[in-house]
Amino acid sequence: MSGKETGLEPLVDTTISVITNDGRNIVGVLRGFDQTTNLILDECHERVYSTKSGVEMLALGLYLIRGDNVAVIGELDDDLDSQIDFMAIRAAPLKPITH
Amino acid sequence: MLFYSYFKTLMGMQVTVELKNDLAIQGTLHSVDQYLNIKLENTRVINEDRYPHMRSVKNCFIRGSVVRYVQLPAEGVDTDILHDATRREARGT
């Protein structure tokens, strides 16, 4: 167990949830990445949270997200995700990252 | 390098990472890298009701640049070892 490198290789070809610096939540299939956390996301969509209505999903397609803008990359659990009633969720959008 | 080495000693411990957007994520420290990017397992968002955005996520990668604080268990902090390491680091530069 030498230098523990947090690589993103285990997440390639899996569905991930990305939180960007402007507070957006983008869900898609990770196809590629590099040392600066630039990401290639396939079949992705944005999940827009609102206090007034349910979660809106906006289809995006194939995206490259620049690493500067990436905050969190979550491994999406499909079982948990399918149990969520998105129309019932009311939440404020995430705040942007302020340095 | 000092904090990278220090975090490696904390692997397997439960920590809470507070991000610069005020989101706080608790989880088991799985790994860390030279940029102090952090991978957490069995994650739970603090104030889950306010932040349902990560409900389907149990393992996550947090970019080092967005971390504000890493809250550590007291058992993980050996101040003597940290003092020694800091002195060595200061001497080196």
Short mmCIF file of N, CA and C in Angstrom, two decimals:
data_model
loop_
_atom_site.label_atom_id
_atom_site.label_comp_id
_atom_site.label_asym_id
_atom_site.label_seq_id
_atom_site.Cartn_x
_atom_site.Cartn_y
_atom_site.Cartn_z
N MET A 1 0.85 -1.20 0.00
CA MET A 1 0.00 0.00 0.00
C MET A 1 0.89 1.24 0.00
N SER A 2 1.46 1.55 -1.17
CA SER A 2 2.29 2.75 -1.30
C SER A 2 1.39 3.95 -1.56
N GLY A 3 1.92 5.02 -2.11
CA GLY A 3 1.16 6.25 -2.31
C GLY A 3 -0.27 6.02 -2.77
N LYS A 4 -1.22 6.38 -1.95
CA LYS A 4 -2.63 6.16 -2.31
C LYS A 4 -3.06 7.26 -3.28
N GLU A 5 -3.11 6.92 -4.55
CA GLU A 5 -3.53 7.91 -5.54
C GLU A 5 -5.04 7.82 -5.73
N THR A 6 -5.72 8.95 -5.64
CA THR A 6 -7.16 8.91 -5.93
C THR A 6 -7.31 9.08 -7.42
N GLY A 7 -7.37 7.94 -8.15
CA GLY A 7 -7.60 8.02 -9.58
C GLY A 7 -9.08 7.94 -9.83
N LEU A 8 -9.47 8.37 -11.04
CA LEU A 8 -10.87 8.28 -11.41
C LEU A 8 -11.10 7.07 -12.33
N GLU A 9 -10.04 6.27 -12.55
CA GLU A 9 -10.20 5.11 -13.45
C GLU A 9 -11.36 4.20 -13.06
N PRO A 10 -11.54 3.89 -11.76
CA PRO A 10 -12.64 2.99 -11.39
C PRO A 10 -14.00 3.53 -11.80
N LEU A 11 -14.10 4.85 -12.03
CA LEU A 11 -15.39 5.43 -12.35
C LEU A 11 -15.66 5.51 -13.85
N VAL A 12 -14.65 5.19 -14.68
CA VAL A 12 -14.86 5.29 -16.13
C VAL A 12 -15.92 4.30 -16.56
N ASP A 13 -16.80 4.77 -17.45
CA ASP A 13 -17.94 4.00 -17.97
C ASP A 13 -19.03 3.76 -16.91
N THR A 14 -18.95 4.48 -15.79
CA THR A 14 -20.05 4.40 -14.82
C THR A 14 -20.76 5.75 -14.80
N THR A 15 -21.97 5.77 -14.23
CA THR A 15 -22.73 7.01 -14.16
C THR A 15 -22.28 7.80 -12.95
N ILE A 16 -21.95 9.06 -13.17
CA ILE A 16 -21.49 9.90 -12.07
C ILE A 16 -22.33 11.16 -11.98
N SER A 17 -22.27 11.78 -10.80
CA SER A 17 -22.97 13.03 -10.56
C SER A 17 -21.90 14.07 -10.26
N VAL A 18 -21.82 15.09 -11.09
CA VAL A 18 -20.78 16.11 -10.91
C VAL A 18 -21.40 17.37 -10.33
N ILE A 19 -20.77 17.92 -9.31
CA ILE A 19 -21.19 19.24 -8.82
C ILE A 19 -20.13 20.22 -9.31
N THR A 20 -20.59 21.23 -10.06
CA THR A 20 -19.65 22.19 -10.63
C THR A 20 -19.52 23.40 -9.71
N ASN A 21 -18.51 24.22 -9.97
CA ASN A 21 -18.25 25.38 -9.11
C ASN A 21 -19.38 26.39 -9.08
N ASP A 22 -20.21 26.42 -10.13
CA ASP A 22 -21.33 27.37 -10.13
C ASP A 22 -22.57 26.76 -9.47
N GLY A 23 -22.42 25.60 -8.87
CA GLY A 23 -23.52 25.01 -8.12
C GLY A 23 -24.45 24.12 -8.92
N ARG A 24 -24.07 23.79 -10.16
CA ARG A 24 -24.91 22.92 -10.98
C ARG A 24 -24.63 21.45 -10.69
N ASN A 25 -25.61 20.61 -10.98
CA ASN A 25 -25.48 19.17 -10.79
C ASN A 25 -25.65 18.52 -12.17
N ILE A 26 -24.58 17.93 -12.69
CA ILE A 26 -24.63 17.29 -14.01
C ILE A 26 -24.43 15.79 -13.84
N VAL A 27 -25.33 15.00 -14.40
CA VAL A 27 -25.25 13.54 -14.27
C VAL A 27 -24.97 12.94 -15.65
N GLY A 28 -23.99 12.03 -15.71
CA GLY A 28 -23.69 11.41 -17.00
C GLY A 28 -22.73 10.26 -16.85
N VAL A 29 -22.33 9.66 -17.98
CA VAL A 29 -21.41 8.53 -17.95
C VAL A 29 -19.99 9.06 -18.18
N LEU A 30 -19.08 8.75 -17.26
CA LEU A 30 -17.71 9.23 -17.39
C LEU A 30 -16.97 8.42 -18.45
N ARG A 31 -16.46 9.10 -19.46
CA ARG A 31 -15.71 8.40 -20.50
C ARG A 31 -14.22 8.65 -20.37
N GLY A 32 -13.84 9.83 -19.90
CA GLY A 32 -12.41 10.13 -19.79
C GLY A 32 -12.16 11.25 -18.79
N PHE A 33 -10.89 11.34 -18.38
CA PHE A 33 -10.50 12.37 -17.43
C PHE A 33 -9.00 12.57 -17.55
N ASP A 34 -8.49 13.63 -16.89
CA ASP A 34 -7.04 13.80 -16.85
C ASP A 34 -6.62 14.33 -15.48
N GLN A 35 -5.34 14.62 -15.31
CA GLN A 35 -4.81 15.02 -14.00
C GLN A 35 -5.42 16.31 -13.46
N THR A 36 -5.93 17.16 -14.36
CA THR A 36 -6.51 18.42 -13.88
C THR A 36 -8.01 18.27 -13.63
N THR A 37 -8.50 17.01 -13.66
CA THR A 37 -9.93 16.68 -13.51
C THR A 37 -10.81 17.22 -14.62
N ASN A 38 -10.26 17.48 -15.83
CA ASN A 38 -11.13 17.71 -16.98
C ASN A 38 -11.90 16.40 -17.15
N LEU A 39 -13.18 16.48 -17.52
CA LEU A 39 -13.99 15.27 -17.62
C LEU A 39 -14.70 15.19 -18.96
N ILE A 40 -14.82 13.97 -19.50
CA ILE A 40 -15.68 13.74 -20.66
C ILE A 40 -16.90 13.01 -20.12
N LEU A 41 -18.07 13.64 -20.28
CA LEU A 41 -19.31 13.05 -19.78
C LEU A 41 -20.24 12.74 -20.93
N ASP A 42 -20.64 11.49 -21.05
CA ASP A 42 -21.50 11.07 -22.14
C ASP A 42 -22.94 10.98 -21.66
N GLU A 43 -23.90 11.23 -22.57
CA GLU A 43 -25.34 11.12 -22.27
C GLU A 43 -25.69 11.86 -20.99
N CYS A 44 -25.21 13.09 -20.86
CA CYS A 44 -25.43 13.75 -19.58
C CYS A 44 -26.65 14.66 -19.58
N HIS A 45 -27.12 14.93 -18.37
CA HIS A 45 -28.23 15.86 -18.18
C HIS A 45 -27.99 16.66 -16.92
N GLU A 46 -28.59 17.84 -16.89
CA GLU A 46 -28.46 18.68 -15.70
C GLU A 46 -29.69 18.50 -14.85
N ARG A 47 -29.51 18.38 -13.55
CA ARG A 47 -30.64 18.30 -12.61
C ARG A 47 -30.77 19.66 -11.95
N VAL A 48 -31.90 20.33 -12.24
CA VAL A 48 -32.12 21.66 -11.69
C VAL A 48 -33.07 21.56 -10.50
N TYR A 49 -32.56 21.95 -9.33
CA TYR A 49 -33.36 21.90 -8.11
C TYR A 49 -34.00 23.25 -7.86
N SER A 50 -35.24 23.22 -7.35
CA SER A 50 -35.95 24.47 -7.10
C SER A 50 -36.79 24.33 -5.85
N THR A 51 -37.04 25.48 -5.19
CA THR A 51 -37.87 25.45 -3.99
C THR A 51 -39.34 25.47 -4.37
N LYS A 52 -39.63 25.81 -5.63
CA LYS A 52 -41.02 25.98 -6.03
C LYS A 52 -41.59 24.76 -6.76
N SER A 53 -40.71 23.98 -7.45
CA SER A 53 -41.22 22.84 -8.22
C SER A 53 -40.23 21.68 -8.14
N GLY A 54 -40.61 20.53 -8.68
CA GLY A 54 -39.76 19.35 -8.65
C GLY A 54 -38.48 19.53 -9.45
N VAL A 55 -37.65 18.47 -9.45
CA VAL A 55 -36.36 18.54 -10.13
C VAL A 55 -36.56 18.50 -11.65
N GLU A 56 -35.97 19.47 -12.34
CA GLU A 56 -36.06 19.51 -13.79
C GLU A 56 -34.80 18.87 -14.38
N MET A 57 -34.98 18.02 -15.40
CA MET A 57 -33.83 17.37 -16.03
C MET A 57 -33.66 17.94 -17.44
N LEU A 58 -32.50 18.50 -17.72
CA LEU A 58 -32.23 19.08 -19.03
C LEU A 58 -31.21 18.22 -19.77
N ALA A 59 -31.60 17.68 -20.92
CA ALA A 59 -30.69 16.81 -21.67
C ALA A 59 -29.55 17.62 -22.28
N LEU A 60 -28.32 17.10 -22.18
CA LEU A 60 -27.16 17.85 -22.65
C LEU A 60 -26.36 17.14 -23.74
N GLY A 61 -26.27 15.81 -23.66
CA GLY A 61 -25.48 15.09 -24.67
C GLY A 61 -24.07 14.81 -24.21
N LEU A 62 -23.08 15.01 -25.10
CA LEU A 62 -21.68 14.71 -24.79
C LEU A 62 -20.97 15.99 -24.39
N TYR A 63 -20.45 16.02 -23.18
CA TYR A 63 -19.85 17.24 -22.64
C TYR A 63 -18.40 17.04 -22.23
N LEU A 64 -17.61 18.11 -22.37
CA LEU A 64 -16.30 18.14 -21.74
C LEU A 64 -16.39 19.21 -20.66
N ILE A 65 -16.13 18.83 -19.42
CA ILE A 65 -16.18 19.80 -18.32
C ILE A 65 -14.75 20.11 -17.92
N ARG A 66 -14.38 21.37 -17.96
CA ARG A 66 -13.03 21.76 -17.60
C ARG A 66 -12.79 21.54 -16.10
N GLY A 67 -11.65 20.99 -15.77
CA GLY A 67 -11.33 20.62 -14.39
C GLY A 67 -11.40 21.76 -13.38
N ASP A 68 -11.09 22.99 -13.83
CA ASP A 68 -11.14 24.15 -12.94
C ASP A 68 -12.51 24.28 -12.30
N ASN A 69 -13.51 23.82 -13.03
CA ASN A 69 -14.89 24.04 -12.67
C ASN A 69 -15.53 22.88 -11.90
N VAL A 70 -14.73 21.81 -11.66
CA VAL A 70 -15.28 20.63 -11.00
C VAL A 70 -15.08 20.73 -9.49
N ALA A 71 -16.16 20.48 -8.72
CA ALA A 71 -16.06 20.51 -7.26
C ALA A 71 -16.11 19.08 -6.70
N VAL A 72 -17.19 18.36 -7.03
CA VAL A 72 -17.37 17.01 -6.48
C VAL A 72 -17.78 16.06 -7.60
N ILE A 73 -17.22 14.84 -7.55
CA ILE A 73 -17.64 13.80 -8.48
C ILE A 73 -18.17 12.65 -7.64
N GLY A 74 -19.46 12.35 -7.78
CA GLY A 74 -20.06 11.30 -6.97
C GLY A 74 -20.38 10.08 -7.81
N GLU A 75 -20.15 8.91 -7.23
CA GLU A 75 -20.50 7.67 -7.90
C GLU A 75 -22.00 7.48 -7.74
N LEU A 76 -22.75 7.49 -8.82
CA LEU A 76 -24.21 7.40 -8.71
C LEU A 76 -24.65 5.97 -8.51
N ASP A 77 -25.40 5.75 -7.44
CA ASP A 77 -25.93 4.42 -7.17
C ASP A 77 -27.29 4.31 -7.87
N ASP A 78 -27.38 3.52 -8.94
CA ASP A 78 -28.60 3.45 -9.74
C ASP A 78 -29.81 2.98 -8.93
N ASP A 79 -29.58 2.06 -7.98
CA ASP A 79 -30.70 1.57 -7.16
C ASP A 79 -31.28 2.71 -6.34
N LEU A 80 -30.40 3.44 -5.65
CA LEU A 80 -30.85 4.57 -4.83
C LEU A 80 -31.52 5.62 -5.70
N ASP A 81 -30.93 5.85 -6.87
CA ASP A 81 -31.45 6.89 -7.74
C ASP A 81 -32.86 6.58 -8.24
N SER A 82 -33.12 5.30 -8.55
CA SER A 82 -34.43 4.94 -9.08
C SER A 82 -35.51 5.02 -8.00
N GLN A 83 -35.09 5.03 -6.72
CA GLN A 83 -36.07 5.11 -5.64
C GLN A 83 -36.50 6.54 -5.34
N ILE A 84 -35.80 7.49 -5.92
CA ILE A 84 -36.10 8.89 -5.60
C ILE A 84 -37.26 9.42 -6.42
N ASP A 85 -38.20 10.10 -5.75
CA ASP A 85 -39.29 10.76 -6.44
C ASP A 85 -38.86 12.20 -6.68
N PHE A 86 -38.31 12.46 -7.86
CA PHE A 86 -37.76 13.79 -8.14
C PHE A 86 -38.82 14.88 -8.17
N MET A 87 -40.04 14.52 -8.51
CA MET A 87 -41.09 15.54 -8.59
C MET A 87 -41.44 16.08 -7.20
N ALA A 88 -41.13 15.29 -6.17
CA ALA A 88 -41.49 15.70 -4.81
C ALA A 88 -40.40 16.52 -4.13
N ILE A 89 -39.21 16.58 -4.71
CA ILE A 89 -38.10 17.27 -4.05
C ILE A 89 -38.19 18.78 -4.23
N ARG A 90 -38.07 19.49 -3.10
CA ARG A 90 -38.01 20.95 -3.13
C ARG A 90 -36.74 21.34 -2.39
N ALA A 91 -35.84 21.98 -3.10
CA ALA A 91 -34.58 22.36 -2.47
C ALA A 91 -34.00 23.57 -3.18
N ALA A 92 -33.28 24.37 -2.43
CA ALA A 92 -32.62 25.52 -3.03
C ALA A 92 -31.45 25.01 -3.86
N PRO A 93 -31.10 25.69 -4.93
CA PRO A 93 -29.93 25.29 -5.71
C PRO A 93 -28.67 25.41 -4.84
N LEU A 94 -27.65 24.61 -5.15
CA LEU A 94 -26.39 24.68 -4.40
C LEU A 94 -25.74 26.03 -4.61
N LYS A 95 -25.03 26.48 -3.59
CA LYS A 95 -24.35 27.77 -3.71
C LYS A 95 -23.11 27.59 -4.57
N PRO A 96 -22.65 28.66 -5.23
CA PRO A 96 -21.41 28.55 -6.01
C PRO A 96 -20.21 28.49 -5.06
N ILE A 97 -19.10 27.98 -5.60
CA ILE A 97 -17.86 27.92 -4.83
C ILE A 97 -17.27 29.33 -4.75
N THR A 98 -16.98 29.78 -3.53
CA THR A 98 -16.32 31.08 -3.39
C THR A 98 -15.00 30.85 -2.66
N HIS A 99 -13.90 31.31 -3.30
CA HIS A 99 -12.58 31.04 -2.74
C HIS A 99 -12.17 32.04 -1.65
N MET B 1 3.89 18.46 0.69
CA MET B 1 4.03 17.01 0.94
C MET B 1 3.64 16.62 2.35
N LEU B 2 3.79 17.58 3.27
CA LEU B 2 3.53 17.27 4.68
C LEU B 2 2.11 16.84 4.89
N PHE B 3 1.16 17.64 4.38
CA PHE B 3 -0.25 17.31 4.61
C PHE B 3 -0.69 16.10 3.80
N TYR B 4 -0.08 15.87 2.66
CA TYR B 4 -0.37 14.66 1.89
C TYR B 4 0.01 13.45 2.74
N SER B 5 1.21 13.47 3.31
CA SER B 5 1.65 12.37 4.17
C SER B 5 0.76 12.25 5.39
N TYR B 6 0.39 13.38 5.97
CA TYR B 6 -0.46 13.36 7.16
C TYR B 6 -1.81 12.74 6.86
N PHE B 7 -2.43 13.13 5.75
CA PHE B 7 -3.74 12.57 5.41
C PHE B 7 -3.65 11.07 5.16
N LYS B 8 -2.52 10.62 4.62
CA LYS B 8 -2.37 9.18 4.40
C LYS B 8 -2.45 8.42 5.73
N THR B 9 -2.00 9.03 6.82
CA THR B 9 -2.09 8.35 8.12
C THR B 9 -3.52 8.29 8.62
N LEU B 10 -4.39 9.13 8.04
CA LEU B 10 -5.78 9.17 8.50
C LEU B 10 -6.70 8.29 7.67
N MET B 11 -6.15 7.56 6.67
CA MET B 11 -7.00 6.75 5.81
C MET B 11 -7.76 5.74 6.63
N GLY B 12 -9.06 5.56 6.32
CA GLY B 12 -9.89 4.64 7.06
C GLY B 12 -10.66 5.30 8.18
N MET B 13 -10.30 6.56 8.49
CA MET B 13 -11.01 7.25 9.58
C MET B 13 -12.20 8.02 9.03
N GLN B 14 -13.15 8.29 9.91
CA GLN B 14 -14.30 9.05 9.49
C GLN B 14 -14.01 10.54 9.63
N VAL B 15 -14.23 11.28 8.53
CA VAL B 15 -13.97 12.72 8.55
C VAL B 15 -15.17 13.44 7.96
N THR B 16 -15.24 14.75 8.17
CA THR B 16 -16.27 15.56 7.54
C THR B 16 -15.57 16.65 6.74
N VAL B 17 -15.85 16.69 5.45
CA VAL B 17 -15.23 17.68 4.59
C VAL B 17 -16.21 18.81 4.34
N GLU B 18 -15.82 20.03 4.71
CA GLU B 18 -16.67 21.19 4.45
C GLU B 18 -16.12 21.88 3.22
N LEU B 19 -17.02 22.09 2.24
CA LEU B 19 -16.59 22.68 0.97
C LEU B 19 -16.78 24.18 0.96
N LYS B 20 -16.22 24.82 -0.03
CA LYS B 20 -16.32 26.28 -0.14
C LYS B 20 -17.69 26.76 -0.60
N ASN B 21 -18.62 25.81 -0.86
CA ASN B 21 -19.99 26.24 -1.15
C ASN B 21 -20.89 25.91 0.05
N ASP B 22 -20.25 25.69 1.21
CA ASP B 22 -20.92 25.40 2.48
C ASP B 22 -21.49 23.99 2.61
N LEU B 23 -21.37 23.19 1.56
CA LEU B 23 -21.82 21.80 1.64
C LEU B 23 -20.85 21.03 2.54
N ALA B 24 -21.38 20.16 3.42
CA ALA B 24 -20.50 19.37 4.29
C ALA B 24 -20.81 17.89 4.08
N ILE B 25 -19.76 17.10 3.80
CA ILE B 25 -19.93 15.69 3.51
C ILE B 25 -19.14 14.86 4.50
N GLN B 26 -19.83 13.95 5.17
CA GLN B 26 -19.15 13.06 6.12
C GLN B 26 -18.91 11.73 5.44
N GLY B 27 -17.75 11.11 5.71
CA GLY B 27 -17.50 9.82 5.11
C GLY B 27 -16.19 9.25 5.61
N THR B 28 -15.88 8.04 5.14
CA THR B 28 -14.63 7.38 5.52
C THR B 28 -13.57 7.79 4.51
N LEU B 29 -12.42 8.24 5.02
CA LEU B 29 -11.36 8.68 4.12
C LEU B 29 -10.79 7.47 3.38
N HIS B 30 -11.03 7.41 2.07
CA HIS B 30 -10.58 6.27 1.27
C HIS B 30 -9.19 6.52 0.71
N SER B 31 -8.97 7.70 0.16
CA SER B 31 -7.65 8.01 -0.37
C SER B 31 -7.47 9.52 -0.55
N VAL B 32 -6.21 9.89 -0.73
CA VAL B 32 -5.86 11.30 -0.90
C VAL B 32 -4.72 11.32 -1.92
N ASP B 33 -4.55 12.45 -2.62
CA ASP B 33 -3.44 12.53 -3.56
C ASP B 33 -2.64 13.81 -3.36
N GLN B 34 -1.66 14.04 -4.20
CA GLN B 34 -0.74 15.17 -4.03
C GLN B 34 -1.44 16.52 -4.09
N TYR B 35 -2.61 16.58 -4.74
CA TYR B 35 -3.35 17.85 -4.80
C TYR B 35 -4.28 17.98 -3.59
N LEU B 36 -4.22 16.98 -2.69
CA LEU B 36 -5.14 16.90 -1.55
C LEU B 36 -6.57 16.74 -2.03
N ASN B 37 -6.75 16.15 -3.23
CA ASN B 37 -8.07 15.68 -3.64
C ASN B 37 -8.39 14.57 -2.66
N ILE B 38 -9.67 14.43 -2.31
CA ILE B 38 -10.08 13.45 -1.30
C ILE B 38 -11.15 12.53 -1.85
N LYS B 39 -11.00 11.24 -1.60
CA LYS B 39 -12.06 10.29 -1.96
C LYS B 39 -12.67 9.79 -0.67
N LEU B 40 -14.01 9.91 -0.57
CA LEU B 40 -14.71 9.46 0.63
C LEU B 40 -15.63 8.31 0.27
N GLU B 41 -15.80 7.37 1.23
CA GLU B 41 -16.74 6.28 1.02
C GLU B 41 -17.82 6.33 2.08
N ASN B 42 -18.99 5.69 1.75
CA ASN B 42 -20.12 5.69 2.68
C ASN B 42 -20.47 7.09 3.10
N THR B 43 -20.65 7.95 2.12
CA THR B 43 -20.85 9.37 2.42
C THR B 43 -22.28 9.67 2.88
N ARG B 44 -22.33 10.74 3.65
CA ARG B 44 -23.63 11.22 4.14
C ARG B 44 -23.49 12.74 4.16
N VAL B 45 -24.47 13.41 3.57
CA VAL B 45 -24.40 14.87 3.57
C VAL B 45 -24.95 15.38 4.89
N ILE B 46 -24.26 16.34 5.50
CA ILE B 46 -24.75 16.96 6.73
C ILE B 46 -25.91 17.86 6.32
N ASN B 47 -27.04 17.81 7.10
CA ASN B 47 -28.25 18.55 6.69
C ASN B 47 -28.77 18.00 5.36
N GLU B 48 -28.99 16.68 5.34
CA GLU B 48 -29.45 16.00 4.13
C GLU B 48 -30.72 16.61 3.55
N ASP B 49 -31.61 17.10 4.43
CA ASP B 49 -32.90 17.62 3.95
C ASP B 49 -32.70 18.89 3.15
N ARG B 50 -31.68 19.69 3.57
CA ARG B 50 -31.40 20.93 2.85
C ARG B 50 -30.68 20.64 1.56
N TYR B 51 -29.89 19.54 1.51
CA TYR B 51 -29.08 19.21 0.35
C TYR B 51 -29.40 17.82 -0.18
N PRO B 52 -30.56 17.65 -0.84
CA PRO B 52 -30.90 16.32 -1.37
C PRO B 52 -30.13 16.01 -2.65
N HIS B 53 -29.30 16.92 -3.11
CA HIS B 53 -28.60 16.81 -4.38
C HIS B 53 -27.72 15.58 -4.48
N MET B 54 -27.27 15.03 -3.31
CA MET B 54 -26.35 13.90 -3.37
C MET B 54 -26.94 12.64 -2.76
N ARG B 55 -28.26 12.54 -2.81
CA ARG B 55 -28.92 11.39 -2.19
C ARG B 55 -28.54 10.06 -2.81
N SER B 56 -28.25 10.04 -4.12
CA SER B 56 -27.94 8.76 -4.77
C SER B 56 -26.44 8.47 -4.75
N VAL B 57 -25.68 9.31 -4.06
CA VAL B 57 -24.23 9.16 -4.06
C VAL B 57 -23.75 8.64 -2.72
N LYS B 58 -22.98 7.54 -2.74
CA LYS B 58 -22.44 6.99 -1.49
C LYS B 58 -20.92 7.05 -1.44
N ASN B 59 -20.29 7.23 -2.61
CA ASN B 59 -18.83 7.37 -2.67
C ASN B 59 -18.54 8.58 -3.53
N CYS B 60 -17.63 9.44 -3.10
CA CYS B 60 -17.37 10.60 -3.94
C CYS B 60 -15.91 11.02 -3.93
N PHE B 61 -15.57 11.79 -4.96
CA PHE B 61 -14.25 12.37 -5.14
C PHE B 61 -14.43 13.87 -4.96
N ILE B 62 -13.65 14.46 -4.07
CA ILE B 62 -13.75 15.90 -3.83
C ILE B 62 -12.46 16.56 -4.27
N ARG B 63 -12.57 17.53 -5.16
CA ARG B 63 -11.39 18.21 -5.67
C ARG B 63 -10.77 19.05 -4.54
N GLY B 64 -9.46 18.94 -4.38
CA GLY B 64 -8.79 19.62 -3.28
C GLY B 64 -9.03 21.12 -3.25
N SER B 65 -9.15 21.72 -4.43
CA SER B 65 -9.30 23.18 -4.53
C SER B 65 -10.60 23.70 -3.94
N VAL B 66 -11.59 22.83 -3.72
CA VAL B 66 -12.87 23.33 -3.21
C VAL B 66 -13.08 23.03 -1.73
N VAL B 67 -12.04 22.45 -1.09
CA VAL B 67 -12.18 22.13 0.32
C VAL B 67 -11.89 23.36 1.18
N ARG B 68 -12.81 23.63 2.12
CA ARG B 68 -12.57 24.69 3.08
C ARG B 68 -11.96 24.07 4.35
N TYR B 69 -12.63 23.08 4.92
CA TYR B 69 -12.12 22.41 6.13
C TYR B 69 -12.21 20.89 6.00
N VAL B 70 -11.32 20.18 6.70
CA VAL B 70 -11.49 18.75 6.88
C VAL B 70 -11.56 18.54 8.39
N GLN B 71 -12.74 18.12 8.88
CA GLN B 71 -12.91 17.92 10.31
C GLN B 71 -12.45 16.52 10.67
N LEU B 72 -11.47 16.45 11.60
CA LEU B 72 -10.83 15.17 11.94
C LEU B 72 -11.24 14.69 13.32
N PRO B 73 -11.18 13.36 13.52
CA PRO B 73 -11.43 12.84 14.87
C PRO B 73 -10.22 13.15 15.74
N ALA B 74 -10.45 13.48 16.99
CA ALA B 74 -9.35 13.84 17.89
C ALA B 74 -8.29 12.73 17.98
N GLU B 75 -8.76 11.46 17.87
CA GLU B 75 -7.83 10.33 17.97
C GLU B 75 -6.84 10.32 16.81
N GLY B 76 -7.17 11.02 15.75
CA GLY B 76 -6.29 11.01 14.59
C GLY B 76 -5.21 12.05 14.66
N VAL B 77 -5.28 12.90 15.67
CA VAL B 77 -4.35 14.02 15.75
C VAL B 77 -3.29 13.79 16.82
N ASP B 78 -2.05 13.56 16.37
CA ASP B 78 -0.94 13.44 17.32
C ASP B 78 -0.12 14.72 17.18
N THR B 79 -0.33 15.65 18.08
CA THR B 79 0.29 16.97 17.93
C THR B 79 1.82 16.89 17.98
N ASP B 80 2.38 15.95 18.75
CA ASP B 80 3.85 15.83 18.82
C ASP B 80 4.42 15.48 17.45
N ILE B 81 3.82 14.48 16.80
CA ILE B 81 4.29 14.07 15.48
C ILE B 81 4.14 15.22 14.48
N LEU B 82 3.03 15.93 14.58
CA LEU B 82 2.80 17.05 13.67
C LEU B 82 3.82 18.16 13.91
N HIS B 83 4.11 18.44 15.17
CA HIS B 83 5.12 19.47 15.49
C HIS B 83 6.46 19.10 14.88
N ASP B 84 6.88 17.83 15.08
CA ASP B 84 8.17 17.38 14.54
C ASP B 84 8.20 17.52 13.02
N ALA B 85 7.13 17.05 12.37
CA ALA B 85 7.07 17.08 10.90
C ALA B 85 7.12 18.53 10.41
N THR B 86 6.43 19.42 11.11
CA THR B 86 6.40 20.83 10.71
C THR B 86 7.78 21.46 10.85
N ARG B 87 8.45 21.12 11.96
CA ARG B 87 9.81 21.66 12.17
C ARG B 87 10.75 21.19 11.06
N ARG B 88 10.63 19.91 10.70
CA ARG B 88 11.49 19.34 9.65
C ARG B 88 11.20 20.02 8.33
N GLU B 89 9.92 20.23 8.05
CA GLU B 89 9.50 20.86 6.79
C GLU B 89 10.03 22.29 6.72
N ALA B 90 9.95 23.01 7.84
CA ALA B 90 10.40 24.41 7.88
C ALA B 90 11.89 24.49 7.68
N ARG B 91 12.62 23.55 8.27
CA ARG B 91 14.07 23.53 8.13
C ARG B 91 14.47 23.27 6.68
N GLY B 92 13.70 22.44 6.03
CA GLY B 92 14.02 22.03 4.66
C GLY B 92 13.96 23.16 3.65
N THR B 93 13.03 24.11 3.83
CA THR B 93 12.84 25.20 2.85
C THR B 93 13.89 26.31 3.01
#
